[in-house]
Amino acid sequence: MREPDRLTHSPLLCGLLDRPIPVVASTVNRMGSPQASIVWAERRGDELAMFFMATSTKMRNLRHNPRLAVVSVDDRHLHGPGVPAYALLTGSVDLRAGEPDMPDRLARAHGNPNGYPWKLGEFNTVVMTVDRVTGLGPVHGGTMGGWRRP
């Protein structure tokens, strides 16, 4: 098994993931079709954490198949008109009890000073261990993609 890419090896990737921008999280339905949603996430070292409602399709899919793909679009780095850089992170998840402060903390980080603005039912904290980083990123160090070190 190959060693997971370490997010902290790339300051540009860390900078992107530390910005308060929504990401697209994709799971796989039981019938094999993709299910994608825009969510808030936070980087925790080499992991990503987010929260999903306990009864959501995302959680049902992750209980069946704990693999997740996350796309983060970087509108600050363009490869041409209309072609933003992006990072695609794939990995497995650990499903945990919901961290009580997480929805309010992420809502504030994303611009809602009063915290999470909607009625909140039972939720889970989902922590993703990243296995692979790809995408179209700034070129540095001689590697195309540039989100991770060669």
PDB file of C-alpha atoms in Angstrom:
ATOM      1  CA  MET A   1       0.000   0.000   0.000  1.00  0.00           C
ATOM      2  CA  ARG A   2       1.323   3.395  -0.917  1.00  0.00           C
ATOM      3  CA  GLU A   3       2.081   6.021   1.723  1.00  0.00           C
ATOM      4  CA  PRO A   4      -0.671   8.691   1.887  1.00  0.00           C
ATOM      5  CA  ASP A   5       0.181  12.109   0.507  1.00  0.00           C
ATOM      6  CA  ARG A   6       0.780  14.533   3.325  1.00  0.00           C
ATOM      7  CA  LEU A   7      -1.229  17.719   3.001  1.00  0.00           C
ATOM      8  CA  THR A   8       1.220  19.656   5.115  1.00  0.00           C
ATOM      9  CA  HIS A   9       3.943  19.094   2.481  1.00  0.00           C
ATOM     10  CA  SER A  10       2.331  21.732   0.300  1.00  0.00           C
ATOM     11  CA  PRO A  11       1.947  25.246   1.701  1.00  0.00           C
ATOM     12  CA  LEU A  12      -0.222  26.170  -1.309  1.00  0.00           C
ATOM     13  CA  LEU A  13      -2.618  23.299  -0.664  1.00  0.00           C
ATOM     14  CA  CYS A  14      -2.751  24.070   3.064  1.00  0.00           C
ATOM     15  CA  GLY A  15      -3.467  27.693   2.211  1.00  0.00           C
ATOM     16  CA  LEU A  16      -6.330  26.660  -0.060  1.00  0.00           C
ATOM     17  CA  LEU A  17      -7.850  24.259   2.483  1.00  0.00           C
ATOM     18  CA  ASP A  18      -7.481  26.794   5.300  1.00  0.00           C
ATOM     19  CA  ARG A  19      -9.512  29.398   3.400  1.00  0.00           C
ATOM     20  CA  PRO A  20     -13.208  29.603   4.295  1.00  0.00           C
ATOM     21  CA  ILE A  21     -14.503  28.341   0.952  1.00  0.00           C
ATOM     22  CA  PRO A  22     -17.025  25.536   0.499  1.00  0.00           C
ATOM     23  CA  VAL A  23     -15.827  22.238  -0.946  1.00  0.00           C
ATOM     24  CA  VAL A  24     -17.659  19.559  -2.915  1.00  0.00           C
ATOM     25  CA  ALA A  25     -17.841  16.236  -1.073  1.00  0.00           C
ATOM     26  CA  SER A  26     -18.757  13.142  -3.093  1.00  0.00           C
ATOM     27  CA  THR A  27     -19.831   9.732  -1.886  1.00  0.00           C
ATOM     28  CA  VAL A  28     -21.053   6.657  -3.767  1.00  0.00           C
ATOM     29  CA  ASN A  29     -24.671   5.479  -3.553  1.00  0.00           C
ATOM     30  CA  ARG A  30     -25.342   1.749  -3.100  1.00  0.00           C
ATOM     31  CA  MET A  31     -26.231   1.452  -6.793  1.00  0.00           C
ATOM     32  CA  GLY A  32     -22.832   2.938  -7.711  1.00  0.00           C
ATOM     33  CA  SER A  33     -23.926   6.414  -8.750  1.00  0.00           C
ATOM     34  CA  PRO A  34     -22.145   9.470  -7.329  1.00  0.00           C
ATOM     35  CA  GLN A  35     -23.740  11.776  -4.767  1.00  0.00           C
ATOM     36  CA  ALA A  36     -22.133  15.216  -4.411  1.00  0.00           C
ATOM     37  CA  SER A  37     -22.865  18.080  -2.015  1.00  0.00           C
ATOM     38  CA  ILE A  38     -21.344  21.432  -1.225  1.00  0.00           C
ATOM     39  CA  VAL A  39     -20.157  21.419   2.403  1.00  0.00           C
ATOM     40  CA  TRP A  40     -17.918  23.266   4.831  1.00  0.00           C
ATOM     41  CA  ALA A  41     -14.672  21.604   5.883  1.00  0.00           C
ATOM     42  CA  GLU A  42     -11.670  22.381   8.035  1.00  0.00           C
ATOM     43  CA  ARG A  43      -8.134  21.113   7.722  1.00  0.00           C
ATOM     44  CA  ARG A  44      -6.708  19.412  10.788  1.00  0.00           C
ATOM     45  CA  GLY A  45      -3.094  18.821   9.926  1.00  0.00           C
ATOM     46  CA  ASP A  46      -3.147  16.096   7.271  1.00  0.00           C
ATOM     47  CA  GLU A  47      -6.877  15.378   7.651  1.00  0.00           C
ATOM     48  CA  LEU A  48     -10.093  17.126   6.663  1.00  0.00           C
ATOM     49  CA  ALA A  49     -13.067  17.331   9.004  1.00  0.00           C
ATOM     50  CA  MET A  50     -16.680  18.194   8.217  1.00  0.00           C
ATOM     51  CA  PHE A  51     -20.091  17.466   9.644  1.00  0.00           C
ATOM     52  CA  PHE A  52     -23.047  15.734   8.007  1.00  0.00           C
ATOM     53  CA  MET A  53     -26.587  15.254   9.269  1.00  0.00           C
ATOM     54  CA  ALA A  54     -26.960  11.722  10.665  1.00  0.00           C
ATOM     55  CA  THR A  55     -29.932  10.937   8.399  1.00  0.00           C
ATOM     56  CA  SER A  56     -28.409  12.379   5.210  1.00  0.00           C
ATOM     57  CA  THR A  57     -27.688  10.446   2.047  1.00  0.00           C
ATOM     58  CA  LYS A  58     -23.983  11.241   2.539  1.00  0.00           C
ATOM     59  CA  MET A  59     -23.951   9.510   5.926  1.00  0.00           C
ATOM     60  CA  ARG A  60     -25.910   6.508   4.655  1.00  0.00           C
ATOM     61  CA  ASN A  61     -23.425   6.170   1.798  1.00  0.00           C
ATOM     62  CA  LEU A  62     -20.394   6.523   4.090  1.00  0.00           C
ATOM     63  CA  ARG A  63     -21.716   3.893   6.494  1.00  0.00           C
ATOM     64  CA  HIS A  64     -21.873   1.496   3.536  1.00  0.00           C
ATOM     65  CA  ASN A  65     -18.648   2.649   1.819  1.00  0.00           C
ATOM     66  CA  PRO A  66     -16.322   4.872   3.903  1.00  0.00           C
ATOM     67  CA  ARG A  67     -14.586   6.446   0.873  1.00  0.00           C
ATOM     68  CA  LEU A  68     -14.873  10.160   0.146  1.00  0.00           C
ATOM     69  CA  ALA A  69     -13.699  12.530  -2.576  1.00  0.00           C
ATOM     70  CA  VAL A  70     -13.422  16.269  -1.909  1.00  0.00           C
ATOM     71  CA  VAL A  71     -12.830  18.976  -4.515  1.00  0.00           C
ATOM     72  CA  SER A  72     -11.674  22.450  -3.527  1.00  0.00           C
ATOM     73  CA  VAL A  73     -11.615  25.124  -6.258  1.00  0.00           C
ATOM     74  CA  ASP A  74      -8.910  27.779  -6.039  1.00  0.00           C
ATOM     75  CA  ASP A  75     -10.130  30.915  -7.783  1.00  0.00           C
ATOM     76  CA  ARG A  76      -6.897  32.731  -6.866  1.00  0.00           C
ATOM     77  CA  HIS A  77      -4.797  30.582  -9.203  1.00  0.00           C
ATOM     78  CA  LEU A  78      -5.987  30.438 -12.796  1.00  0.00           C
ATOM     79  CA  HIS A  79      -4.527  28.456 -15.679  1.00  0.00           C
ATOM     80  CA  GLY A  80      -6.317  30.653 -18.181  1.00  0.00           C
ATOM     81  CA  PRO A  81      -9.650  32.427 -18.517  1.00  0.00           C
ATOM     82  CA  GLY A  82     -12.309  30.356 -16.816  1.00  0.00           C
ATOM     83  CA  VAL A  83      -9.879  27.606 -15.763  1.00  0.00           C
ATOM     84  CA  PRO A  84      -9.308  27.733 -11.996  1.00  0.00           C
ATOM     85  CA  ALA A  85      -6.874  25.511 -10.174  1.00  0.00           C
ATOM     86  CA  TYR A  86      -8.443  22.821  -8.025  1.00  0.00           C
ATOM     87  CA  ALA A  87      -7.393  20.098  -5.637  1.00  0.00           C
ATOM     88  CA  LEU A  88      -9.033  16.675  -5.592  1.00  0.00           C
ATOM     89  CA  LEU A  89      -8.502  14.764  -2.364  1.00  0.00           C
ATOM     90  CA  THR A  90      -9.594  11.170  -1.931  1.00  0.00           C
ATOM     91  CA  GLY A  91      -9.496   9.017   1.140  1.00  0.00           C
ATOM     92  CA  SER A  92     -11.313   7.090   3.830  1.00  0.00           C
ATOM     93  CA  VAL A  93     -13.346   8.487   6.684  1.00  0.00           C
ATOM     94  CA  ASP A  94     -13.793   7.970  10.387  1.00  0.00           C
ATOM     95  CA  LEU A  95     -17.400   8.589  11.447  1.00  0.00           C
ATOM     96  CA  ARG A  96     -17.614  10.131  14.908  1.00  0.00           C
ATOM     97  CA  ALA A  97     -20.200  11.576  17.239  1.00  0.00           C
ATOM     98  CA  GLY A  98     -20.936  15.171  16.331  1.00  0.00           C
ATOM     99  CA  GLU A  99     -18.611  17.722  17.914  1.00  0.00           C
ATOM    100  CA  PRO A 100     -21.059  20.157  19.549  1.00  0.00           C
ATOM    101  CA  ASP A 101     -19.198  23.337  18.560  1.00  0.00           C
ATOM    102  CA  MET A 102     -18.358  22.359  14.973  1.00  0.00           C
ATOM    103  CA  PRO A 103     -21.467  23.672  13.123  1.00  0.00           C
ATOM    104  CA  ASP A 104     -21.256  27.089  14.808  1.00  0.00           C
ATOM    105  CA  ARG A 105     -17.483  27.304  14.345  1.00  0.00           C
ATOM    106  CA  LEU A 106     -17.657  26.478  10.631  1.00  0.00           C
ATOM    107  CA  ALA A 107     -20.659  28.766  10.075  1.00  0.00           C
ATOM    108  CA  ARG A 108     -18.754  31.663  11.660  1.00  0.00           C
ATOM    109  CA  ALA A 109     -15.671  30.893   9.572  1.00  0.00           C
ATOM    110  CA  HIS A 110     -17.860  31.001   6.454  1.00  0.00           C
ATOM    111  CA  GLY A 111     -19.374  34.377   7.234  1.00  0.00           C
ATOM    112  CA  ASN A 112     -22.318  33.854   9.579  1.00  0.00           C
ATOM    113  CA  PRO A 113     -21.412  35.764  12.771  1.00  0.00           C
ATOM    114  CA  ASN A 114     -24.330  34.218  14.685  1.00  0.00           C
ATOM    115  CA  GLY A 115     -23.234  30.642  14.066  1.00  0.00           C
ATOM    116  CA  TYR A 116     -25.111  27.835  12.337  1.00  0.00           C
ATOM    117  CA  PRO A 117     -28.296  29.429  10.990  1.00  0.00           C
ATOM    118  CA  TRP A 118     -30.560  26.396  10.502  1.00  0.00           C
ATOM    119  CA  LYS A 119     -32.313  23.945  12.794  1.00  0.00           C
ATOM    120  CA  LEU A 120     -29.744  21.327  13.656  1.00  0.00           C
ATOM    121  CA  GLY A 121     -30.688  17.722  14.269  1.00  0.00           C
ATOM    122  CA  GLU A 122     -28.374  14.852  15.068  1.00  0.00           C
ATOM    123  CA  PHE A 123     -25.142  15.054  13.106  1.00  0.00           C
ATOM    124  CA  ASN A 124     -21.807  13.288  12.809  1.00  0.00           C
ATOM    125  CA  THR A 125     -18.300  14.623  12.548  1.00  0.00           C
ATOM    126  CA  VAL A 126     -16.594  13.047   9.552  1.00  0.00           C
ATOM    127  CA  VAL A 127     -12.791  13.004   9.571  1.00  0.00           C
ATOM    128  CA  MET A 128     -11.144  12.158   6.270  1.00  0.00           C
ATOM    129  CA  THR A 129      -7.680  10.619   6.056  1.00  0.00           C
ATOM    130  CA  VAL A 130      -6.376  11.704   2.683  1.00  0.00           C
ATOM    131  CA  ASP A 131      -4.893   8.907   0.561  1.00  0.00           C
ATOM    132  CA  ARG A 132      -4.287  10.887  -2.600  1.00  0.00           C
ATOM    133  CA  VAL A 133      -4.049  14.485  -3.769  1.00  0.00           C
ATOM    134  CA  THR A 134      -4.478  15.311  -7.454  1.00  0.00           C
ATOM    135  CA  GLY A 135      -6.043  18.104  -9.444  1.00  0.00           C
ATOM    136  CA  LEU A 136      -4.860  21.081 -11.434  1.00  0.00           C
ATOM    137  CA  GLY A 137      -2.678  23.156  -9.170  1.00  0.00           C
ATOM    138  CA  PRO A 138       0.069  25.728  -9.291  1.00  0.00           C
ATOM    139  CA  VAL A 139       3.174  24.314 -10.923  1.00  0.00           C
ATOM    140  CA  HIS A 140       6.242  24.216  -8.692  1.00  0.00           C
ATOM    141  CA  GLY A 141       9.101  21.883  -7.986  1.00  0.00           C
ATOM    142  CA  GLY A 142       8.946  20.445 -11.486  1.00  0.00           C
ATOM    143  CA  THR A 143       5.666  18.576 -10.988  1.00  0.00           C
ATOM    144  CA  MET A 144       2.452  19.192 -12.878  1.00  0.00           C
ATOM    145  CA  GLY A 145      -0.360  19.664 -10.444  1.00  0.00           C
ATOM    146  CA  GLY A 146       1.991  21.039  -7.825  1.00  0.00           C
ATOM    147  CA  TRP A 147      -0.277  20.417  -4.869  1.00  0.00           C
ATOM    148  CA  ARG A 148       2.129  17.909  -3.382  1.00  0.00           C
ATOM    149  CA  ARG A 149       5.839  17.360  -3.378  1.00  0.00           C
ATOM    150  CA  PRO A 150       7.310  14.829  -5.860  1.00  0.00           C
TER     151      PRO A 150
END
